[in-house]
Amino acid sequence: MLLMFNVDNITNEQVPFVIEKLMKKGAKNVHVIPSITKKGRQEHIFLVDLPKANVESVSNEIVRETGTIGIRILKEDHISYNYEFKKVKVELDSKKYDLKVKLIFNKNQEFLALKAEYEDIRLIANQSDIYSFNELKTIVESEVTKKIINQNIKVNLEI
C-alpha cells in the first residue's frame, strides 16, 4: 500500500523524526518531497510504503505527529524482484573488510543487478584515505559484477 499526505506546518528538523516514527510503526519506506503550495507556502509531501496490515497504526501515527487532516491511499501495482545478500571480502591498503552486497534476480533467478550496502561502504570509506565513498562503491560493484557474470572485461584507457 502507498499512503500520501502533505503538511505545511512542520519544520525541516521534524521531518527525520516523523520518518523514524513511521518506520517504527511498520512503514517499509518513507519518502519526503519538499514543495511549494499556493501563496508560496512550503510543504512536505510524504509517500509511505507499507503493508496493508499496518495502515491503521501508521495512519494514526501520521495524524498524531503531523496534524494532517487527510491521507490518500494510492492504489498501485508493485513489481518486486528476488534478492539475496552475499558477503564479499575487500582488501584495501593491507586491511581486510567484510562487505555485504544485494544481488537482484528476475523471476527465473537470472542475475540482473547488484548494490553494495551503504553502511559497509561508508565504514570502509571512513577508515580509508585512499578512496572516496563513490570510488569505493563503483570499484566494489564493478568487481563483484564481473565475477558474477563471469566475463573478463578489459578496458584500455588512453590518457
CSV table of N, CA and C in Angstrom, one decimal:
chain,number,residue,atom,x,y,z
A,1,MET,N,0.8,-1.2,0.0
A,1,MET,CA,0.0,0.0,0.0
A,1,MET,C,0.9,1.2,0.0
A,2,LEU,N,0.3,2.3,-0.5
A,2,LEU,CA,1.1,3.6,-0.6
A,2,LEU,C,0.2,4.7,0.0
A,3,LEU,N,0.6,5.3,1.0
A,3,LEU,CA,-0.1,6.4,1.6
A,3,LEU,C,0.6,7.7,1.2
A,4,MET,N,-0.2,8.8,0.9
A,4,MET,CA,0.3,10.1,0.6
A,4,MET,C,-0.4,11.1,1.4
A,5,PHE,N,0.4,12.0,2.0
A,5,PHE,CA,-0.2,13.2,2.7
A,5,PHE,C,0.8,14.3,2.6
A,6,ASN,N,0.2,15.5,2.8
A,6,ASN,CA,1.1,16.7,2.8
A,6,ASN,C,0.9,17.5,4.0
A,7,VAL,N,1.9,18.2,4.5
A,7,VAL,CA,1.9,19.0,5.7
A,7,VAL,C,2.7,20.3,5.4
A,8,ASP,N,2.1,21.4,5.9
A,8,ASP,CA,2.9,22.7,5.7
A,8,ASP,C,3.1,23.3,7.1
A,9,ASN,N,3.0,22.5,8.1
A,9,ASN,CA,3.1,23.1,9.5
A,9,ASN,C,4.2,22.4,10.3
A,10,ILE,N,5.1,21.7,9.6
A,10,ILE,CA,6.3,21.1,10.4
A,10,ILE,C,7.6,21.7,9.8
A,11,THR,N,8.6,21.7,10.6
A,11,THR,CA,9.9,22.2,10.2
A,11,THR,C,10.7,21.1,9.5
A,12,ASN,N,11.8,21.5,8.8
A,12,ASN,CA,12.7,20.5,8.2
A,12,ASN,C,13.3,19.6,9.3
A,13,GLU,N,13.5,20.2,10.5
A,13,GLU,CA,14.1,19.4,11.6
A,13,GLU,C,13.2,18.3,12.0
A,14,GLN,N,11.9,18.5,11.9
A,14,GLN,CA,10.9,17.5,12.4
A,14,GLN,C,10.8,16.3,11.4
A,15,VAL,N,11.1,16.5,10.1
A,15,VAL,CA,10.9,15.5,9.1
A,15,VAL,C,11.6,14.2,9.4
A,16,PRO,N,12.9,14.2,9.8
A,16,PRO,CA,13.5,12.9,10.1
A,16,PRO,C,12.9,12.2,11.3
A,17,PHE,N,12.4,13.0,12.3
A,17,PHE,CA,11.7,12.4,13.4
A,17,PHE,C,10.4,11.7,13.0
A,18,VAL,N,9.7,12.3,12.1
A,18,VAL,CA,8.4,11.7,11.6
A,18,VAL,C,8.7,10.5,10.9
A,19,ILE,N,9.7,10.5,10.0
A,19,ILE,CA,10.1,9.3,9.2
A,19,ILE,C,10.5,8.2,10.2
A,20,GLU,N,11.3,8.5,11.2
A,20,GLU,CA,11.7,7.4,12.2
A,20,GLU,C,10.4,6.8,12.9
A,21,LYS,N,9.5,7.7,13.3
A,21,LYS,CA,8.3,7.2,14.0
A,21,LYS,C,7.5,6.3,13.1
A,22,LEU,N,7.3,6.7,11.8
A,22,LEU,CA,6.5,5.9,10.9
A,22,LEU,C,7.2,4.5,10.6
A,23,MET,N,8.5,4.5,10.5
A,23,MET,CA,9.2,3.3,10.3
A,23,MET,C,9.0,2.3,11.5
A,24,LYS,N,9.1,2.9,12.7
A,24,LYS,CA,8.9,2.1,13.9
A,24,LYS,C,7.4,1.5,14.0
A,25,LYS,N,6.5,2.2,13.4
A,25,LYS,CA,5.1,1.8,13.4
A,25,LYS,C,4.8,0.8,12.3
A,26,GLY,N,5.7,0.5,11.4
A,26,GLY,CA,5.5,-0.5,10.4
A,26,GLY,C,5.6,-0.1,8.9
A,27,ALA,N,6.0,1.1,8.7
A,27,ALA,CA,6.2,1.6,7.3
A,27,ALA,C,7.5,0.9,6.8
A,28,LYS,N,7.5,0.4,5.5
A,28,LYS,CA,8.6,-0.2,4.9
A,28,LYS,C,9.6,0.9,4.4
A,29,ASN,N,9.0,2.0,3.9
A,29,ASN,CA,9.8,3.0,3.3
A,29,ASN,C,9.1,4.3,3.4
A,30,VAL,N,9.7,5.4,3.6
A,30,VAL,CA,9.1,6.8,3.6
A,30,VAL,C,9.9,7.7,2.8
A,31,HIS,N,9.3,8.4,1.9
A,31,HIS,CA,9.9,9.4,1.0
A,31,HIS,C,9.2,10.7,1.3
A,32,VAL,N,10.1,11.8,1.3
A,32,VAL,CA,9.5,13.1,1.6
A,32,VAL,C,10.0,14.0,0.5
A,33,ILE,N,9.1,14.7,-0.1
A,33,ILE,CA,9.4,15.6,-1.2
A,33,ILE,C,9.0,17.1,-0.8
A,34,PRO,N,10.0,18.0,-0.8
A,34,PRO,CA,9.7,19.3,-0.5
A,34,PRO,C,8.9,20.0,-1.7
A,35,SER,N,8.0,20.9,-1.3
A,35,SER,CA,7.3,21.5,-2.4
A,35,SER,C,6.8,22.9,-2.0
A,36,ILE,N,6.3,23.6,-2.9
A,36,ILE,CA,5.7,24.9,-2.7
A,36,ILE,C,4.2,24.9,-3.1
A,37,THR,N,3.4,25.4,-2.2
A,37,THR,CA,1.9,25.4,-2.5
A,37,THR,C,1.4,26.8,-2.8
A,38,LYS,N,0.1,27.0,-2.8
A,38,LYS,CA,-0.4,28.3,-3.1
A,38,LYS,C,0.1,29.3,-2.1
A,39,LYS,N,0.2,30.5,-2.5
A,39,LYS,CA,0.7,31.6,-1.7
A,39,LYS,C,2.1,31.4,-1.3
A,40,GLY,N,2.9,30.6,-2.0
A,40,GLY,CA,4.3,30.4,-1.7
A,40,GLY,C,4.6,29.6,-0.5
A,41,ARG,N,3.7,28.9,0.1
A,41,ARG,CA,3.9,28.2,1.3
A,41,ARG,C,4.8,26.9,1.0
A,42,GLN,N,5.7,26.7,1.9
A,42,GLN,CA,6.5,25.5,1.8
A,42,GLN,C,5.7,24.3,2.5
A,43,GLU,N,5.8,23.2,1.9
A,43,GLU,CA,5.2,22.0,2.4
A,43,GLU,C,6.0,20.8,2.2
A,44,HIS,N,5.7,19.7,2.8
A,44,HIS,CA,6.3,18.4,2.6
A,44,HIS,C,5.3,17.4,2.1
A,45,ILE,N,5.6,16.7,1.0
A,45,ILE,CA,4.7,15.6,0.6
A,45,ILE,C,5.3,14.3,1.0
A,46,PHE,N,4.6,13.5,1.8
A,46,PHE,CA,5.1,12.3,2.3
A,46,PHE,C,4.5,11.1,1.5
A,47,LEU,N,5.3,10.2,1.1
A,47,LEU,CA,4.9,8.9,0.4
A,47,LEU,C,5.3,7.8,1.3
A,48,VAL,N,4.4,7.0,1.8
A,48,VAL,CA,4.7,6.0,2.8
A,48,VAL,C,4.3,4.6,2.2
A,49,ASP,N,5.3,3.8,2.1
A,49,ASP,CA,5.1,2.4,1.5
A,49,ASP,C,5.0,1.5,2.7
A,50,LEU,N,3.9,0.7,2.8
A,50,LEU,CA,3.7,-0.1,4.0
A,50,LEU,C,2.8,-1.3,3.6
A,51,PRO,N,2.8,-2.4,4.4
A,51,PRO,CA,1.9,-3.5,4.2
A,51,PRO,C,0.5,-3.1,4.7
A,52,LYS,N,-0.5,-3.6,4.0
A,52,LYS,CA,-1.9,-3.3,4.3
A,52,LYS,C,-2.2,-3.4,5.8
A,53,ALA,N,-1.6,-4.4,6.5
A,53,ALA,CA,-1.9,-4.7,7.9
A,53,ALA,C,-1.4,-3.5,8.8
A,54,ASN,N,-0.5,-2.7,8.3
A,54,ASN,CA,0.0,-1.6,9.1
A,54,ASN,C,-0.7,-0.3,8.9
A,55,VAL,N,-1.7,-0.2,8.0
A,55,VAL,CA,-2.3,1.1,7.6
A,55,VAL,C,-2.8,1.8,8.7
A,56,GLU,N,-3.6,1.2,9.6
A,56,GLU,CA,-4.2,1.9,10.7
A,56,GLU,C,-3.2,2.5,11.7
A,57,SER,N,-2.2,1.6,12.1
A,57,SER,CA,-1.3,2.1,13.1
A,57,SER,C,-0.4,3.2,12.5
A,58,VAL,N,0.0,3.1,11.3
A,58,VAL,CA,0.8,4.1,10.6
A,58,VAL,C,0.0,5.4,10.4
A,59,SER,N,-1.2,5.3,9.9
A,59,SER,CA,-2.1,6.4,9.7
A,59,SER,C,-2.3,7.2,11.0
A,60,ASN,N,-2.6,6.5,12.1
A,60,ASN,CA,-2.8,7.1,13.3
A,60,ASN,C,-1.5,7.9,13.8
A,61,GLU,N,-0.4,7.3,13.5
A,61,GLU,CA,0.9,8.0,13.9
A,61,GLU,C,1.1,9.2,13.0
A,62,ILE,N,0.7,9.1,11.7
A,62,ILE,CA,0.9,10.3,10.8
A,62,ILE,C,0.1,11.5,11.4
A,63,VAL,N,-1.2,11.2,11.7
A,63,VAL,CA,-2.0,12.3,12.3
A,63,VAL,C,-1.5,12.8,13.6
A,64,ARG,N,-1.1,11.9,14.4
A,64,ARG,CA,-0.6,12.3,15.8
A,64,ARG,C,0.7,13.2,15.6
A,65,GLU,N,1.6,12.8,14.7
A,65,GLU,CA,2.8,13.6,14.6
A,65,GLU,C,2.8,14.8,13.8
A,66,THR,N,1.8,14.8,12.8
A,66,THR,CA,1.8,16.0,11.8
A,66,THR,C,0.6,16.8,11.9
A,67,GLY,N,-0.5,16.3,12.4
A,67,GLY,CA,-1.7,17.0,12.5
A,67,GLY,C,-2.5,17.1,11.1
A,68,THR,N,-2.0,16.3,10.2
A,68,THR,CA,-2.7,16.3,8.9
A,68,THR,C,-4.2,15.9,9.1
A,69,ILE,N,-5.0,16.4,8.2
A,69,ILE,CA,-6.5,16.1,8.3
A,69,ILE,C,-6.9,15.1,7.2
A,70,GLY,N,-6.0,14.6,6.5
A,70,GLY,CA,-6.4,13.7,5.4
A,70,GLY,C,-5.2,12.9,4.9
A,71,ILE,N,-5.4,11.7,4.6
A,71,ILE,CA,-4.4,10.8,4.0
A,71,ILE,C,-5.0,10.1,2.8
A,72,ARG,N,-4.2,10.2,1.7
A,72,ARG,CA,-4.7,9.5,0.5
A,72,ARG,C,-4.1,8.1,0.4
A,73,ILE,N,-4.9,7.1,0.0
A,73,ILE,CA,-4.4,5.8,-0.2
A,73,ILE,C,-4.3,5.6,-1.7
A,74,LEU,N,-3.1,5.4,-2.2
A,74,LEU,CA,-2.9,5.3,-3.6
A,74,LEU,C,-2.9,3.8,-4.0
A,75,LYS,N,-3.7,3.5,-4.9
A,75,LYS,CA,-3.8,2.1,-5.4
A,75,LYS,C,-2.7,1.9,-6.4
A,76,GLU,N,-1.8,1.0,-6.1
A,76,GLU,CA,-0.7,0.8,-7.0
A,76,GLU,C,-0.4,-0.7,-7.2
A,77,ASP,N,0.2,-1.0,-8.4
A,77,ASP,CA,0.8,-2.3,-8.6
A,77,ASP,C,2.3,-2.2,-8.3
A,78,HIS,N,2.8,-3.3,-7.8
A,78,HIS,CA,4.3,-3.2,-7.5
A,78,HIS,C,4.9,-4.5,-8.1
A,79,ILE,N,6.0,-4.2,-8.8
A,79,ILE,CA,6.8,-5.3,-9.3
A,79,ILE,C,8.0,-5.5,-8.4
A,80,SER,N,8.0,-6.6,-7.8
A,80,SER,CA,9.2,-6.9,-6.9
A,80,SER,C,10.1,-7.9,-7.5
A,81,TYR,N,11.3,-7.9,-7.1
A,81,TYR,CA,12.3,-8.8,-7.6
A,81,TYR,C,12.9,-9.6,-6.4
A,82,ASN,N,13.4,-10.8,-6.7
A,82,ASN,CA,14.0,-11.6,-5.8
A,82,ASN,C,15.4,-11.0,-5.5
A,83,TYR,N,15.9,-11.1,-4.3
A,83,TYR,CA,17.2,-10.6,-4.0
A,83,TYR,C,17.8,-11.4,-2.8
A,84,GLU,N,19.1,-11.4,-2.7
A,84,GLU,CA,19.7,-12.1,-1.6
A,84,GLU,C,21.0,-11.3,-1.3
A,85,PHE,N,21.4,-11.4,0.0
A,85,PHE,CA,22.6,-10.7,0.4
A,85,PHE,C,23.8,-11.7,0.3
A,86,LYS,N,24.9,-11.2,-0.1
A,86,LYS,CA,26.1,-12.0,-0.1
A,86,LYS,C,27.2,-11.2,0.5
A,87,LYS,N,28.1,-11.9,1.3
A,87,LYS,CA,29.2,-11.3,1.9
A,87,LYS,C,30.4,-11.4,1.0
A,88,VAL,N,31.1,-10.3,0.7
A,88,VAL,CA,32.3,-10.3,-0.1
A,88,VAL,C,33.4,-9.8,0.8
A,89,LYS,N,34.7,-10.2,0.5
A,89,LYS,CA,35.8,-9.7,1.2
A,89,LYS,C,36.5,-8.7,0.3
A,90,VAL,N,36.9,-7.6,1.0
A,90,VAL,CA,37.5,-6.5,0.3
A,90,VAL,C,38.9,-6.2,1.0
A,91,GLU,N,39.9,-6.2,0.2
A,91,GLU,CA,41.2,-5.8,0.8
A,91,GLU,C,41.6,-4.5,0.3
A,92,LEU,N,41.9,-3.6,1.2
A,92,LEU,CA,42.3,-2.2,0.9
A,92,LEU,C,43.4,-1.8,1.8
A,93,ASP,N,44.5,-1.4,1.2
A,93,ASP,CA,45.7,-0.9,1.9
A,93,ASP,C,46.1,-1.9,3.0
A,94,SER,N,46.2,-3.2,2.6
A,94,SER,CA,46.6,-4.3,3.5
A,94,SER,C,45.6,-4.6,4.6
A,95,LYS,N,44.4,-4.0,4.6
A,95,LYS,CA,43.3,-4.3,5.6
A,95,LYS,C,42.2,-5.0,4.9
A,96,LYS,N,41.6,-6.0,5.6
A,96,LYS,CA,40.6,-6.8,5.0
A,96,LYS,C,39.2,-6.4,5.7
A,97,TYR,N,38.2,-6.3,4.8
A,97,TYR,CA,36.9,-6.0,5.3
A,97,TYR,C,35.9,-6.9,4.7
A,98,ASP,N,34.8,-7.2,5.5
A,98,ASP,CA,33.7,-7.9,5.0
A,98,ASP,C,32.6,-6.9,4.6
A,99,LEU,N,32.0,-7.1,3.4
A,99,LEU,CA,31.1,-6.1,2.9
A,99,LEU,C,29.9,-6.9,2.3
A,100,LYS,N,28.7,-6.4,2.6
A,100,LYS,CA,27.5,-7.1,2.0
A,100,LYS,C,27.1,-6.4,0.7
A,101,VAL,N,26.7,-7.3,-0.3
A,101,VAL,CA,26.1,-6.8,-1.5
A,101,VAL,C,24.8,-7.4,-1.7
A,102,LYS,N,23.8,-6.7,-2.2
A,102,LYS,CA,22.5,-7.2,-2.5
A,102,LYS,C,22.5,-7.6,-4.0
A,103,LEU,N,22.2,-8.9,-4.2
A,103,LEU,CA,22.1,-9.4,-5.6
A,103,LEU,C,20.6,-9.4,-6.0
A,104,ILE,N,20.3,-8.9,-7.1
A,104,ILE,CA,18.9,-8.8,-7.6
A,104,ILE,C,18.7,-9.7,-8.8
A,105,PHE,N,17.6,-10.5,-8.7
A,105,PHE,CA,17.3,-11.5,-9.8
A,105,PHE,C,15.9,-11.4,-10.3
A,106,ASN,N,15.7,-11.8,-11.6
A,106,ASN,CA,14.4,-11.8,-12.1
A,106,ASN,C,13.7,-13.1,-11.7
A,107,LYS,N,12.4,-13.3,-12.2
A,107,LYS,CA,11.6,-14.4,-11.7
A,107,LYS,C,12.2,-15.8,-12.1
A,108,ASN,N,13.2,-15.8,-13.1
A,108,ASN,CA,13.9,-17.0,-13.4
A,108,ASN,C,15.2,-17.2,-12.7
A,109,GLN,N,15.4,-16.4,-11.7
A,109,GLN,CA,16.6,-16.4,-10.9
A,109,GLN,C,17.9,-16.0,-11.7
A,110,GLU,N,17.7,-15.2,-12.8
A,110,GLU,CA,18.8,-14.7,-13.6
A,110,GLU,C,19.3,-13.4,-13.0
A,111,PHE,N,20.6,-13.3,-12.8
A,111,PHE,CA,21.1,-12.1,-12.2
A,111,PHE,C,20.8,-10.8,-13.0
A,112,LEU,N,20.4,-9.8,-12.4
A,112,LEU,CA,20.1,-8.5,-13.1
A,112,LEU,C,21.0,-7.4,-12.6
A,113,ALA,N,21.2,-7.3,-11.3
A,113,ALA,CA,22.0,-6.1,-10.8
A,113,ALA,C,22.4,-6.4,-9.4
A,114,LEU,N,23.2,-5.5,-8.9
A,114,LEU,CA,23.7,-5.6,-7.5
A,114,LEU,C,23.9,-4.2,-6.9
A,115,LYS,N,23.9,-4.2,-5.6
A,115,LYS,CA,24.1,-2.9,-4.9
A,115,LYS,C,25.0,-3.3,-3.7
A,116,ALA,N,26.1,-2.5,-3.5
A,116,ALA,CA,26.8,-2.7,-2.3
A,116,ALA,C,26.1,-2.0,-1.2
A,117,GLU,N,26.1,-2.5,0.0
A,117,GLU,CA,25.3,-2.0,1.1
A,117,GLU,C,26.0,-0.7,1.6
A,118,TYR,N,25.2,0.3,1.7
A,118,TYR,CA,25.6,1.7,2.1
A,118,TYR,C,26.5,1.7,3.4
A,119,GLU,N,26.0,1.1,4.5
A,119,GLU,CA,26.7,1.2,5.7
A,119,GLU,C,28.1,0.5,5.7
A,120,ASP,N,28.2,-0.6,4.9
A,120,ASP,CA,29.5,-1.2,4.8
A,120,ASP,C,30.5,-0.3,4.0
A,121,ILE,N,30.0,0.2,2.9
A,121,ILE,CA,30.8,1.1,2.1
A,121,ILE,C,31.2,2.4,2.9
A,122,ARG,N,30.3,2.9,3.6
A,122,ARG,CA,30.6,4.1,4.5
A,122,ARG,C,31.6,3.8,5.5
A,123,LEU,N,31.5,2.6,6.2
A,123,LEU,CA,32.5,2.2,7.2
A,123,LEU,C,33.9,2.2,6.6
A,124,ILE,N,34.0,1.5,5.4
A,124,ILE,CA,35.4,1.3,4.8
A,124,ILE,C,35.9,2.7,4.3
A,125,ALA,N,35.0,3.5,3.7
A,125,ALA,CA,35.5,4.8,3.2
A,125,ALA,C,35.9,5.7,4.3
A,126,ASN,N,35.3,5.6,5.5
A,126,ASN,CA,35.7,6.4,6.6
A,126,ASN,C,37.0,6.0,7.2
A,127,GLN,N,37.4,4.7,7.0
A,127,GLN,CA,38.6,4.2,7.6
A,127,GLN,C,39.8,4.3,6.6
A,128,SER,N,39.5,4.8,5.4
A,128,SER,CA,40.5,4.8,4.3
A,128,SER,C,40.6,6.3,3.8
A,129,ASP,N,41.8,6.7,3.6
A,129,ASP,CA,42.0,8.0,2.9
A,129,ASP,C,42.3,7.8,1.4
A,130,ILE,N,42.2,6.6,1.0
A,130,ILE,CA,42.6,6.3,-0.4
A,130,ILE,C,41.5,6.5,-1.4
A,131,TYR,N,40.3,6.0,-1.1
A,131,TYR,CA,39.1,6.1,-2.0
A,131,TYR,C,38.0,6.9,-1.3
A,132,SER,N,37.3,7.7,-2.2
A,132,SER,CA,36.1,8.3,-1.7
A,132,SER,C,35.0,7.2,-1.6
A,133,PHE,N,33.8,7.6,-1.0
A,133,PHE,CA,32.7,6.7,-1.0
A,133,PHE,C,32.3,6.3,-2.4
A,134,ASN,N,32.2,7.2,-3.3
A,134,ASN,CA,31.7,6.9,-4.7
A,134,ASN,C,32.7,6.0,-5.4
A,135,GLU,N,34.0,6.3,-5.2
A,135,GLU,CA,35.0,5.5,-5.9
A,135,GLU,C,35.0,4.1,-5.4
A,136,LEU,N,34.9,3.9,-4.1
A,136,LEU,CA,34.9,2.6,-3.5
A,136,LEU,C,33.6,1.8,-3.9
A,137,LYS,N,32.5,2.4,-3.9
A,137,LYS,CA,31.2,1.8,-4.3
A,137,LYS,C,31.3,1.3,-5.8
A,138,THR,N,31.8,2.2,-6.6
A,138,THR,CA,32.0,1.8,-8.0
A,138,THR,C,32.9,0.7,-8.2
A,139,ILE,N,34.1,0.7,-7.6
A,139,ILE,CA,35.0,-0.4,-7.7
A,139,ILE,C,34.5,-1.7,-7.2
A,140,VAL,N,33.9,-1.7,-6.0
A,140,VAL,CA,33.3,-3.0,-5.4
A,140,VAL,C,32.2,-3.5,-6.3
A,141,GLU,N,31.3,-2.7,-6.7
A,141,GLU,CA,30.2,-3.2,-7.5
A,141,GLU,C,30.7,-3.7,-8.9
A,142,SER,N,31.6,-3.0,-9.5
A,142,SER,CA,32.2,-3.5,-10.8
A,142,SER,C,32.9,-4.8,-10.6
A,143,GLU,N,33.7,-5.0,-9.6
A,143,GLU,CA,34.4,-6.2,-9.4
A,143,GLU,C,33.5,-7.4,-9.1
A,144,VAL,N,32.5,-7.2,-8.3
A,144,VAL,CA,31.6,-8.2,-8.0
A,144,VAL,C,30.8,-8.6,-9.2
A,145,THR,N,30.3,-7.6,-9.9
A,145,THR,CA,29.5,-7.9,-11.2
A,145,THR,C,30.4,-8.7,-12.1
A,146,LYS,N,31.6,-8.3,-12.3
A,146,LYS,CA,32.5,-9.1,-13.2
A,146,LYS,C,32.6,-10.6,-12.8
A,147,LYS,N,32.7,-10.8,-11.5
A,147,LYS,CA,32.8,-12.2,-11.1
A,147,LYS,C,31.5,-12.9,-11.3
A,148,ILE,N,30.3,-12.3,-11.0
A,148,ILE,CA,29.0,-12.9,-11.1
A,148,ILE,C,28.7,-13.3,-12.6
A,149,ILE,N,29.0,-12.3,-13.5
A,149,ILE,CA,28.6,-12.6,-14.9
A,149,ILE,C,29.7,-13.4,-15.6
A,150,ASN,N,30.8,-13.6,-14.9
A,150,ASN,CA,31.9,-14.5,-15.3
A,150,ASN,C,32.5,-14.0,-16.7
A,151,GLN,N,32.7,-12.7,-16.8
A,151,GLN,CA,33.2,-12.2,-18.0
A,151,GLN,C,34.5,-11.5,-17.7
A,152,ASN,N,35.5,-11.6,-18.5
A,152,ASN,CA,36.7,-11.0,-18.3
A,152,ASN,C,36.7,-9.7,-19.2
A,153,ILE,N,36.2,-8.6,-18.6
A,153,ILE,CA,36.1,-7.4,-19.3
A,153,ILE,C,37.3,-6.5,-19.1
A,154,LYS,N,37.9,-6.1,-20.1
A,154,LYS,CA,39.1,-5.2,-20.0
A,154,LYS,C,38.8,-3.9,-20.7
A,155,VAL,N,39.2,-2.9,-20.1
A,155,VAL,CA,39.1,-1.5,-20.6
A,155,VAL,C,40.4,-0.9,-20.7
A,156,ASN,N,40.8,-0.4,-21.9
A,156,ASN,CA,42.0,0.3,-22.1
A,156,ASN,C,41.8,1.8,-22.2
A,157,LEU,N,42.4,2.5,-21.3
A,157,LEU,CA,42.2,3.9,-21.3
A,157,LEU,C,43.5,4.6,-21.8
A,158,GLU,N,43.3,5.5,-22.7
A,158,GLU,CA,44.4,6.3,-23.2
A,158,GLU,C,44.3,7.7,-22.6
A,159,ILE,N,45.2,8.0,-21.7
A,159,ILE,CA,45.1,9.3,-21.0
A,159,ILE,C,46.3,10.2,-21.4
